[in-house]
PDB file of C-alpha atoms in Angstrom:
ATOM      1  CA  MET A 178     103.951 182.633 148.484  1.00 63.00           C
ATOM      2  CA  ILE A 179     102.346 180.101 146.120  1.00 69.00           C
ATOM      3  CA  ALA A 180      99.839 179.038 148.797  1.00 69.00           C
ATOM      4  CA  GLN A 181      98.714 182.653 149.205  1.00 73.00           C
ATOM      5  CA  THR A 182      98.462 183.008 145.435  1.00 67.00           C
ATOM      6  CA  ILE A 183      96.273 179.925 145.229  1.00 74.00           C
ATOM      7  CA  GLN A 184      94.035 181.379 147.935  1.00 72.00           C
ATOM      8  CA  LEU A 185      93.860 184.655 146.007  1.00 68.00           C
ATOM      9  CA  ALA A 186      92.922 182.802 142.816  1.00 74.00           C
ATOM     10  CA  LEU A 187      90.000 181.005 144.486  1.00 81.00           C
ATOM     11  CA  ALA A 188      87.534 183.904 144.141  1.00 86.00           C
ATOM     12  CA  PRO A 189      87.789 184.027 140.338  1.00 90.00           C
ATOM     13  CA  VAL A 190      87.560 180.241 140.218  1.00 89.00           C
ATOM     14  CA  PHE A 191      84.255 180.361 142.121  1.00 92.00           C
ATOM     15  CA  VAL A 192      82.969 182.804 139.510  1.00 94.00           C
ATOM     16  CA  LEU A 193      84.138 180.313 136.871  1.00 94.00           C
ATOM     17  CA  VAL A 194      82.052 177.586 138.529  1.00 95.00           C
ATOM     18  CA  ALA A 195      79.001 179.858 138.485  1.00 96.00           C
ATOM     19  CA  ILE A 196      79.577 180.598 134.807  1.00 97.00           C
ATOM     20  CA  GLY A 197      79.803 176.870 134.090  1.00 97.00           C
ATOM     21  CA  ASN A 198      76.490 176.293 135.855  1.00 98.00           C
ATOM     22  CA  MET A 199      74.866 179.074 133.868  1.00 98.00           C
ATOM     23  CA  LEU A 200      76.209 177.640 130.609  1.00 98.00           C
ATOM     24  CA  ASN A 201      74.748 174.260 131.540  1.00 98.00           C
ATOM     25  CA  MET A 202      71.370 175.819 132.288  1.00 98.00           C
ATOM     26  CA  LEU A 203      71.366 177.835 129.059  1.00 98.00           C
ATOM     27  CA  ALA A 204      72.340 174.752 127.043  1.00 98.00           C
ATOM     28  CA  GLY A 205      69.290 172.984 128.496  1.00 98.00           C
ATOM     29  CA  ARG A 206      67.032 175.926 127.615  1.00 98.00           C
ATOM     30  CA  LEU A 207      68.508 176.059 124.121  1.00 98.00           C
ATOM     31  CA  GLY A 208      67.817 172.360 123.615  1.00 98.00           C
ATOM     32  CA  ARG A 209      64.173 172.761 124.608  1.00 97.00           C
ATOM     33  CA  VAL A 210      63.712 175.829 122.401  1.00 97.00           C
ATOM     34  CA  VAL A 211      65.324 174.095 119.415  1.00 97.00           C
ATOM     35  CA  ASP A 212      63.100 171.046 119.916  1.00 97.00           C
ATOM     36  CA  ARG A 213      60.022 173.283 120.018  1.00 96.00           C
ATOM     37  CA  ALA A 214      61.225 175.154 116.914  1.00 96.00           C
ATOM     38  CA  ARG A 215      61.539 171.886 114.996  1.00 96.00           C
ATOM     39  CA  THR A 216      58.027 170.887 116.030  1.00 95.00           C
ATOM     40  CA  VAL A 217      56.541 174.226 115.019  1.00 95.00           C
ATOM     41  CA  GLN A 218      58.473 174.285 111.727  1.00 95.00           C
ATOM     42  CA  ALA A 219      56.816 171.000 110.818  1.00 93.00           C
ATOM     43  CA  LEU A 220      53.439 172.728 111.221  1.00 93.00           C
ATOM     44  CA  HIS A 221      54.414 175.609 108.921  1.00 94.00           C
ATOM     45  CA  ALA A 222      53.480 173.906 105.641  1.00 90.00           C
ATOM     46  CA  ALA A 223      50.425 172.184 107.119  1.00 93.00           C
ATOM     47  CA  THR A 224      48.620 175.331 108.285  1.00 92.00           C
ATOM     48  CA  GLU A 225      46.647 178.121 106.627  1.00 93.00           C
ATOM     49  CA  GLY A 226      45.066 181.422 107.547  1.00 94.00           C
ATOM     50  CA  SER A 227      45.127 182.622 111.129  1.00 91.00           C
ATOM     51  CA  GLU A 228      46.532 179.307 112.326  1.00 92.00           C
ATOM     52  CA  HIS A 229      49.470 179.754 109.925  1.00 93.00           C
ATOM     53  CA  ASP A 230      49.961 183.314 111.176  1.00 92.00           C
ATOM     54  CA  GLN A 231      50.161 182.000 114.746  1.00 92.00           C
ATOM     55  CA  VAL A 232      52.751 179.406 113.695  1.00 93.00           C
ATOM     56  CA  VAL A 233      54.855 182.121 112.006  1.00 95.00           C
ATOM     57  CA  ARG A 234      54.602 184.311 115.134  1.00 94.00           C
ATOM     58  CA  GLU A 235      55.810 181.442 117.307  1.00 94.00           C
ATOM     59  CA  ILE A 236      58.665 180.626 114.915  1.00 96.00           C
ATOM     60  CA  ARG A 237      59.796 184.268 115.065  1.00 97.00           C
ATOM     61  CA  ILE A 238      59.727 184.258 118.844  1.00 96.00           C
ATOM     62  CA  LEU A 239      61.611 180.962 118.994  1.00 97.00           C
ATOM     63  CA  ASP A 240      64.216 182.324 116.575  1.00 97.00           C
ATOM     64  CA  ARG A 241      64.696 185.401 118.783  1.00 98.00           C
ATOM     65  CA  ARG A 242      65.012 183.224 121.879  1.00 98.00           C
ATOM     66  CA  ILE A 243      67.620 181.008 120.168  1.00 98.00           C
ATOM     67  CA  ASN A 244      69.612 184.110 119.219  1.00 98.00           C
ATOM     68  CA  LEU A 245      69.422 185.536 122.749  1.00 98.00           C
ATOM     69  CA  ILE A 246      70.541 182.260 124.311  1.00 98.00           C
ATOM     70  CA  ASN A 247      73.403 181.884 121.826  1.00 98.00           C
ATOM     71  CA  ARG A 248      74.602 185.434 122.498  1.00 98.00           C
ATOM     72  CA  ALA A 249      74.380 184.895 126.256  1.00 98.00           C
ATOM     73  CA  MET A 250      76.379 181.685 125.942  1.00 98.00           C
ATOM     74  CA  LEU A 251      79.039 183.438 123.858  1.00 98.00           C
ATOM     75  CA  LEU A 252      79.352 186.170 126.478  1.00 98.00           C
ATOM     76  CA  LEU A 253      79.621 183.583 129.243  1.00 98.00           C
ATOM     77  CA  VAL A 254      82.395 181.743 127.408  1.00 98.00           C
ATOM     78  CA  LEU A 255      84.253 185.026 126.896  1.00 98.00           C
ATOM     79  CA  SER A 256      83.737 185.797 130.570  1.00 98.00           C
ATOM     80  CA  ALA A 257      85.143 182.393 131.523  1.00 98.00           C
ATOM     81  CA  LEU A 258      88.176 183.001 129.310  1.00 98.00           C
ATOM     82  CA  SER A 259      88.683 186.352 131.000  1.00 97.00           C
ATOM     83  CA  ILE A 260      88.504 184.639 134.395  1.00 96.00           C
ATOM     84  CA  GLY A 261      91.191 182.241 133.167  1.00 95.00           C
ATOM     85  CA  LEU A 262      93.334 185.203 132.155  1.00 95.00           C
ATOM     86  CA  THR A 263      92.745 186.709 135.606  1.00 93.00           C
ATOM     87  CA  VAL A 264      94.070 183.561 137.275  1.00 91.00           C
ATOM     88  CA  VAL A 265      97.073 183.425 134.922  1.00 90.00           C
ATOM     89  CA  SER A 266      97.789 187.079 135.638  1.00 90.00           C
ATOM     90  CA  ILE A 267      97.577 186.483 139.389  1.00 87.00           C
ATOM     91  CA  PHE A 268     100.133 183.691 139.104  1.00 85.00           C
ATOM     92  CA  MET A 269     102.379 185.756 136.818  1.00 86.00           C
ATOM     93  CA  THR A 270     102.396 188.482 139.456  1.00 84.00           C
ATOM     94  CA  ALA A 271     103.340 186.001 142.172  1.00 82.00           C
ATOM     95  CA  VAL A 272     105.930 183.962 140.293  1.00 82.00           C
ATOM     96  CA  TRP A 273     107.761 186.808 138.563  1.00 83.00           C
ATOM     97  CA  HIS A 274     107.276 189.293 141.417  1.00 82.00           C
ATOM     98  CA  ALA A 275     105.953 191.712 138.824  1.00 80.00           C
ATOM     99  CA  ARG A 276     103.402 194.423 139.381  1.00 83.00           C
ATOM    100  CA  TYR A 277     100.531 193.181 137.222  1.00 76.00           C
ATOM    101  CA  ASP A 278      97.823 194.035 139.737  1.00 84.00           C
ATOM    102  CA  TRP A 279      96.217 196.383 137.206  1.00 90.00           C
ATOM    103  CA  LEU A 280      96.052 193.493 134.720  1.00 91.00           C
ATOM    104  CA  ASP A 281      94.376 191.237 137.305  1.00 89.00           C
ATOM    105  CA  ALA A 282      91.771 193.919 137.934  1.00 91.00           C
ATOM    106  CA  LEU A 283      91.239 194.589 134.228  1.00 95.00           C
ATOM    107  CA  PHE A 284      90.646 190.925 133.356  1.00 95.00           C
ATOM    108  CA  PHE A 285      88.343 190.461 136.344  1.00 94.00           C
ATOM    109  CA  PHE A 286      86.403 193.618 135.488  1.00 96.00           C
ATOM    110  CA  ILE A 287      85.985 192.433 131.890  1.00 97.00           C
ATOM    111  CA  ALA A 288      84.803 189.021 133.118  1.00 97.00           C
ATOM    112  CA  LEU A 289      82.188 190.564 135.400  1.00 96.00           C
ATOM    113  CA  ALA A 290      81.007 192.997 132.715  1.00 98.00           C
ATOM    114  CA  LEU A 291      80.541 190.117 130.259  1.00 98.00           C
ATOM    115  CA  LEU A 292      78.781 188.076 132.944  1.00 98.00           C
ATOM    116  CA  MET A 293      76.351 190.917 133.678  1.00 98.00           C
ATOM    117  CA  TRP A 294      75.689 191.417 129.967  1.00 98.00           C
ATOM    118  CA  ALA A 295      74.951 187.685 129.619  1.00 98.00           C
ATOM    119  CA  LEU A 296      72.603 187.881 132.607  1.00 98.00           C
ATOM    120  CA  GLY A 297      70.772 190.751 130.923  1.00 98.00           C
ATOM    121  CA  LEU A 298      70.310 188.656 127.781  1.00 98.00           C
ATOM    122  CA  PHE A 299      69.128 185.736 129.913  1.00 98.00           C
ATOM    123  CA  LEU A 300      66.571 187.984 131.596  1.00 98.00           C
ATOM    124  CA  THR A 301      65.399 189.213 128.195  1.00 98.00           C
ATOM    125  CA  GLU A 302      65.038 185.633 126.939  1.00 98.00           C
ATOM    126  CA  THR A 303      63.078 184.462 129.983  1.00 97.00           C
ATOM    127  CA  ARG A 304      60.755 187.464 129.787  1.00 96.00           C
ATOM    128  CA  LEU A 305      60.216 186.820 126.078  1.00 96.00           C
ATOM    129  CA  ALA A 306      59.462 183.161 126.828  1.00 95.00           C
ATOM    130  CA  SER A 307      56.987 184.130 129.549  1.00 92.00           C
ATOM    131  CA  ALA A 308      55.297 186.749 127.406  1.00 90.00           C
ATOM    132  CA  SER A 309      54.897 184.345 124.492  1.00 90.00           C
ATOM    133  CA  LEU A 310      53.356 181.663 126.696  1.00 85.00           C
ATOM    134  CA  ARG A 311      50.501 183.724 128.072  1.00 77.00           C
ATOM    135  CA  ILE A 312      47.434 181.566 128.474  1.00 82.00           C
ATOM    136  CA  PRO A 313      44.402 182.989 126.639  1.00 80.00           C
ATOM    137  CA  GLN A 314      41.801 184.327 129.061  1.00 82.00           C
ATOM    138  CA  GLU A 315      39.016 182.224 127.534  1.00 84.00           C
ATOM    139  CA  LEU A 316      40.878 179.040 128.468  1.00 85.00           C
ATOM    140  CA  LEU A 317      41.139 180.099 132.109  1.00 86.00           C
ATOM    141  CA  GLU A 318      37.346 180.223 132.448  1.00 87.00           C
ATOM    142  CA  TRP A 319      37.457 182.695 135.314  1.00 89.00           C
ATOM    143  CA  GLU A 320      33.663 182.900 135.359  1.00 88.00           C
ATOM    144  CA  ARG A 321      33.497 179.277 136.574  1.00 87.00           C
ATOM    145  CA  ARG A 322      33.893 178.533 140.239  1.00 87.00           C
ATOM    146  CA  LEU A 323      36.049 175.465 140.785  1.00 84.00           C
TER     147      LEU A 323
END
């Protein structure tokens, strides 16, 4: 019975591994965004006029990206905790011969909902990053043949 329970618990554990990988990736993105924010903040006092406006725009975007990444990471941690509760519930069902199948499903559903929400925030953050890094057309020099 325990061997079958362990096999049953493997699917949520694979989701847990995926969540861990996503947390690692988001932590890397957060580190790069924070580093860029520190660099741009140093320029804040040293700029004036339109250059200063551009620095403020970038700081605002970086702040939004940091918030999105932090929220996504929070949701992923909550999802991982829900996966842990799913595994505990699966084992409770097996060991105590109780009918907690509904609890297994509830925890797993919550974990997947949180995971999808975090993925939505990640998509928003990456689109924001891409949109803020558009290369000005004049720098592309499309009129030149290379």
